[in-house]
Amino acid sequence: AQKVTQAQTEISVVEKEDVTLDCVYETRDTTYYLFWYKQPPSGELVFLIRRNSFDEQNEISGRYSWNFQKSTSSFNFTITASQVVDSAVYFCALPADTGFQKLVFGTGTRLLVSP
Amino acid sequence: DAMVIQNPRYQVTQFGKPVTLSCSQTLNHNVMYWYQQKSSQAPKLLFHYYDKDFNNEADTPDNFQSRRPNTSFCFLDIRSPGLGDAAMYLCATRDLRHGGYTFGSGTRLTVV
């Protein structure tokens, strides 16, 4: 069965620091998608990225970057020069391998960025 | 423009009083999901619809029901809310052809 592990429960940084959120996954699929979502205090889930397992290139979007390592089943997320607005809970997820592929979420990492 | 809309954003209901949460979509996606997210936990799937076919998760309590009268709308009915049902309820849609998920902004339910 699919499983996502986010070992970091909470991370606190000071503004402008770089921070990396870890995600390790287990899957029986040979091809799959991986996702990152941001959940600010208001509660909505904000889509950040979807990565196909075929594509192992790192991706950068502004201050955000993702490092996908298929060999270690990791899909880590780095925020460069963090800002207070980055404070949120971040979830890593992948679709279940059966049925209509509900998203299986990790337990989330709460990021606190202080001024 | 919001593509998955959940109403209301905040809902307060009394213990034991039936409550309905709504979700609508403009994406014409064939799959719709309802997730429950309790404080400091990951979202947990309650059920999903593929078109009109309803699929319940094995551990979803009978107290939770759902209706999908058409492609655009899906409702979550809680027949007799208990204090333990206080949570954020998230609706999501998915187009099976493309694989992307779209979440609504959620309804935060308080039971008093």
Short mmCIF file of C-alpha atoms in Angstrom, two decimals:
data_model
loop_
_atom_site.label_atom_id
_atom_site.label_comp_id
_atom_site.label_asym_id
_atom_site.label_seq_id
_atom_site.Cartn_x
_atom_site.Cartn_y
_atom_site.Cartn_z
CA ALA A 1 0.00 0.00 0.00
CA GLN A 2 1.03 3.57 -0.53
CA LYS A 3 2.60 5.42 2.34
CA VAL A 4 4.02 8.90 2.83
CA THR A 5 6.26 9.80 5.74
CA GLN A 6 7.03 13.32 6.83
CA ALA A 7 9.26 12.84 9.81
CA GLN A 8 9.51 16.53 10.71
CA THR A 9 6.48 17.50 12.76
CA GLU A 10 7.40 21.15 13.17
CA ILE A 11 10.22 23.36 11.99
CA SER A 12 10.94 26.88 13.21
CA VAL A 13 13.17 29.24 11.27
CA VAL A 14 13.89 32.92 11.18
CA GLU A 15 13.00 34.90 8.11
CA LYS A 16 15.48 34.64 5.21
CA GLU A 17 16.74 31.25 6.32
CA ASP A 18 16.54 28.36 3.89
CA VAL A 19 14.51 25.36 5.00
CA THR A 20 14.02 21.85 3.63
CA LEU A 21 10.96 19.74 4.29
CA ASP A 22 11.49 16.02 3.93
CA CYS A 23 9.15 13.52 2.31
CA VAL A 24 9.76 9.80 1.97
CA TYR A 25 7.27 7.57 0.22
CA GLU A 26 6.49 3.92 -0.43
CA THR A 27 4.70 2.72 -3.52
CA ARG A 28 4.24 -0.47 -5.49
CA ASP A 29 3.63 1.44 -8.68
CA THR A 30 6.32 1.79 -11.30
CA THR A 31 4.90 5.11 -12.44
CA TYR A 32 3.23 7.52 -10.10
CA TYR A 33 2.67 11.13 -9.21
CA LEU A 34 3.84 12.97 -6.13
CA PHE A 35 2.32 16.16 -4.78
CA TRP A 36 3.07 18.93 -2.33
CA TYR A 37 0.32 21.06 -0.81
CA LYS A 38 0.45 24.07 1.47
CA GLN A 39 -2.22 24.60 4.11
CA PRO A 40 -2.16 28.09 5.63
CA PRO A 41 -4.04 28.86 8.86
CA SER A 42 -7.18 29.63 6.85
CA GLY A 43 -7.41 25.93 6.08
CA GLU A 44 -7.55 25.54 2.32
CA LEU A 45 -5.15 23.17 0.59
CA VAL A 46 -3.04 25.07 -1.90
CA PHE A 47 -1.51 23.01 -4.69
CA LEU A 48 2.24 23.57 -5.05
CA ILE A 49 3.56 20.91 -7.39
CA ARG A 50 2.80 17.62 -9.11
CA ARG A 51 5.76 15.51 -10.18
CA ASN A 52 5.64 12.47 -12.45
CA SER A 53 8.00 9.68 -11.45
CA PHE A 54 9.41 9.63 -14.97
CA ASP A 55 10.88 13.05 -14.46
CA GLU A 56 13.73 13.09 -11.96
CA GLN A 57 14.92 16.57 -12.77
CA ASN A 58 14.83 19.01 -9.92
CA GLU A 59 12.27 21.73 -10.27
CA ILE A 60 12.50 25.35 -9.21
CA SER A 61 9.68 27.83 -8.96
CA GLY A 62 10.76 31.14 -7.52
CA ARG A 63 11.89 30.53 -3.95
CA TYR A 64 10.60 26.96 -4.04
CA SER A 65 12.55 23.98 -5.25
CA TRP A 66 11.97 20.24 -5.18
CA ASN A 67 14.49 17.45 -5.16
CA PHE A 68 13.15 14.11 -6.37
CA GLN A 69 15.37 11.09 -5.70
CA LYS A 70 13.76 7.92 -6.95
CA SER A 71 16.63 5.81 -5.62
CA THR A 72 15.85 6.85 -2.06
CA SER A 73 12.08 7.35 -2.56
CA SER A 74 12.31 10.94 -1.44
CA PHE A 75 10.71 14.11 -2.70
CA ASN A 76 12.06 16.95 -0.60
CA PHE A 77 10.92 20.55 -0.72
CA THR A 78 13.18 23.54 -0.09
CA ILE A 79 12.13 27.11 0.52
CA THR A 80 14.92 29.59 -0.05
CA ALA A 81 14.99 32.86 1.89
CA SER A 82 11.87 31.98 3.85
CA GLN A 83 9.25 34.60 4.60
CA VAL A 84 6.63 34.92 7.31
CA VAL A 85 3.94 34.19 4.71
CA ASP A 86 5.47 30.75 4.24
CA SER A 87 4.23 29.78 7.70
CA ALA A 88 1.83 26.91 7.12
CA VAL A 89 1.48 23.17 7.26
CA TYR A 90 2.96 21.43 4.25
CA PHE A 91 1.72 18.05 3.08
CA CYS A 92 3.36 15.60 0.75
CA ALA A 93 0.98 13.16 -0.96
CA LEU A 94 0.68 10.47 -3.59
CA PRO A 95 -2.35 8.72 -5.10
CA ALA A 96 -3.41 5.34 -3.77
CA ASP A 97 -2.59 2.47 -6.06
CA THR A 98 -6.13 1.22 -6.33
CA GLY A 99 -9.54 2.37 -7.33
CA PHE A 100 -9.95 6.00 -8.05
CA GLN A 101 -6.70 6.96 -6.45
CA LYS A 102 -7.57 8.92 -3.37
CA LEU A 103 -4.68 11.02 -2.24
CA VAL A 104 -2.65 9.50 0.57
CA PHE A 105 -1.18 12.27 2.67
CA GLY A 106 1.77 12.41 4.98
CA THR A 107 1.15 13.74 8.46
CA GLY A 108 2.37 17.19 7.46
CA THR A 109 5.16 19.47 8.59
CA ARG A 110 4.27 22.69 10.34
CA LEU A 111 6.64 25.49 9.31
CA LEU A 112 6.88 28.54 11.52
CA VAL A 113 8.79 31.48 10.09
CA SER A 114 9.41 34.27 12.54
CA PRO A 115 10.42 37.81 11.65
CA ASP B 1 -12.03 32.20 -10.27
CA ALA B 2 -12.71 29.49 -7.76
CA MET B 3 -13.30 26.18 -9.50
CA VAL B 4 -14.30 24.10 -6.48
CA ILE B 5 -16.54 26.04 -4.16
CA GLN B 6 -17.52 24.94 -0.69
CA ASN B 7 -20.30 26.52 1.31
CA PRO B 8 -20.41 27.62 3.95
CA ARG B 9 -16.83 28.42 4.89
CA TYR B 10 -17.65 28.08 8.57
CA GLN B 11 -20.55 26.09 9.99
CA VAL B 12 -21.67 25.84 13.57
CA THR B 13 -24.17 23.15 14.40
CA GLN B 14 -25.70 21.76 17.55
CA PHE B 15 -24.90 18.33 18.88
CA GLY B 16 -27.21 15.86 17.20
CA LYS B 17 -28.71 18.34 14.71
CA PRO B 18 -28.36 17.24 11.07
CA VAL B 19 -26.11 19.41 8.96
CA THR B 20 -25.33 19.54 5.26
CA LEU B 21 -22.17 20.83 3.67
CA SER B 22 -22.08 21.60 -0.03
CA CYS B 23 -19.49 21.50 -2.77
CA SER B 24 -19.82 22.65 -6.35
CA GLN B 25 -17.40 22.54 -9.25
CA THR B 26 -17.10 24.23 -12.61
CA LEU B 27 -14.48 21.82 -13.92
CA ASN B 28 -16.78 19.04 -15.06
CA HIS B 29 -14.53 16.52 -13.33
CA ASN B 30 -16.00 13.07 -13.00
CA VAL B 31 -14.57 12.23 -9.58
CA MET B 32 -15.44 14.11 -6.42
CA TYR B 33 -13.99 13.38 -3.00
CA TRP B 34 -14.88 14.35 0.57
CA TYR B 35 -12.04 14.47 3.08
CA GLN B 36 -12.24 15.04 6.82
CA GLN B 37 -9.33 16.76 8.49
CA LYS B 38 -9.21 16.98 12.25
CA SER B 39 -6.94 19.39 14.04
CA SER B 40 -3.23 18.74 13.43
CA GLN B 41 -3.94 15.67 11.32
CA ALA B 42 -3.70 14.80 7.67
CA PRO B 43 -6.86 14.81 5.55
CA LYS B 44 -8.66 11.48 5.60
CA LEU B 45 -10.93 10.33 2.81
CA LEU B 46 -14.56 9.70 3.76
CA PHE B 47 -15.95 8.73 0.35
CA HIS B 48 -15.84 9.57 -3.30
CA TYR B 49 -18.09 9.58 -6.35
CA TYR B 50 -17.13 8.48 -9.81
CA ASP B 51 -19.93 10.06 -11.79
CA LYS B 52 -22.96 8.79 -9.88
CA ASP B 53 -21.23 5.74 -8.41
CA PHE B 54 -20.76 6.18 -4.69
CA ASN B 55 -17.76 4.62 -2.93
CA ASN B 56 -17.55 4.60 0.83
CA GLU B 57 -14.28 4.13 2.71
CA ALA B 58 -14.48 1.12 4.97
CA ASP B 59 -13.99 3.11 8.16
CA THR B 60 -16.36 5.98 7.38
CA PRO B 61 -19.05 6.10 10.08
CA ASP B 62 -22.67 5.54 9.06
CA ASN B 63 -23.40 8.99 10.43
CA PHE B 64 -21.87 10.41 7.25
CA GLN B 65 -23.81 10.32 4.01
CA SER B 66 -23.36 11.94 0.65
CA ARG B 67 -25.40 12.92 -2.39
CA ARG B 68 -24.38 13.87 -5.87
CA PRO B 69 -27.45 15.00 -7.79
CA ASN B 70 -25.44 16.04 -10.85
CA THR B 71 -21.85 16.45 -12.04
CA SER B 72 -21.48 19.89 -10.52
CA PHE B 73 -22.74 19.38 -6.99
CA CYS B 74 -21.91 17.08 -4.13
CA PHE B 75 -23.27 17.22 -0.58
CA LEU B 76 -22.02 15.85 2.71
CA ASP B 77 -24.75 15.08 5.23
CA ILE B 78 -23.95 14.44 8.86
CA ARG B 79 -27.06 12.92 10.35
CA SER B 80 -26.31 13.38 14.04
CA PRO B 81 -23.12 15.36 14.57
CA GLY B 82 -21.11 14.59 17.63
CA LEU B 83 -18.36 16.63 19.23
CA GLY B 84 -15.84 14.33 17.56
CA ASP B 85 -17.07 15.38 14.12
CA ALA B 86 -15.75 18.88 14.52
CA ALA B 87 -13.21 19.20 11.73
CA MET B 88 -12.34 20.81 8.44
CA TYR B 89 -14.20 19.14 5.57
CA LEU B 90 -12.48 19.35 2.23
CA CYS B 91 -14.03 18.66 -1.12
CA ALA B 92 -11.82 17.78 -4.07
CA THR B 93 -12.34 16.90 -7.70
CA ARG B 94 -10.26 15.03 -10.19
CA ASP B 95 -10.21 14.49 -13.91
CA LEU B 96 -9.09 10.91 -14.40
CA ARG B 97 -7.65 11.72 -17.80
CA HIS B 98 -5.18 14.24 -16.44
CA GLY B 99 -4.61 13.19 -12.87
CA GLY B 100 -4.77 16.60 -11.23
CA TYR B 101 -6.68 17.17 -8.01
CA THR B 102 -8.42 20.43 -7.21
CA PHE B 103 -9.43 21.22 -3.64
CA GLY B 104 -12.04 23.62 -2.38
CA SER B 105 -11.32 26.03 0.43
CA GLY B 106 -12.99 23.76 2.97
CA THR B 107 -15.78 24.07 5.51
CA ARG B 108 -14.75 24.27 9.12
CA LEU B 109 -17.43 22.58 11.19
CA THR B 110 -17.91 23.34 14.87
CA VAL B 111 -20.27 21.25 16.98
CA VAL B 112 -21.64 22.85 20.13
#
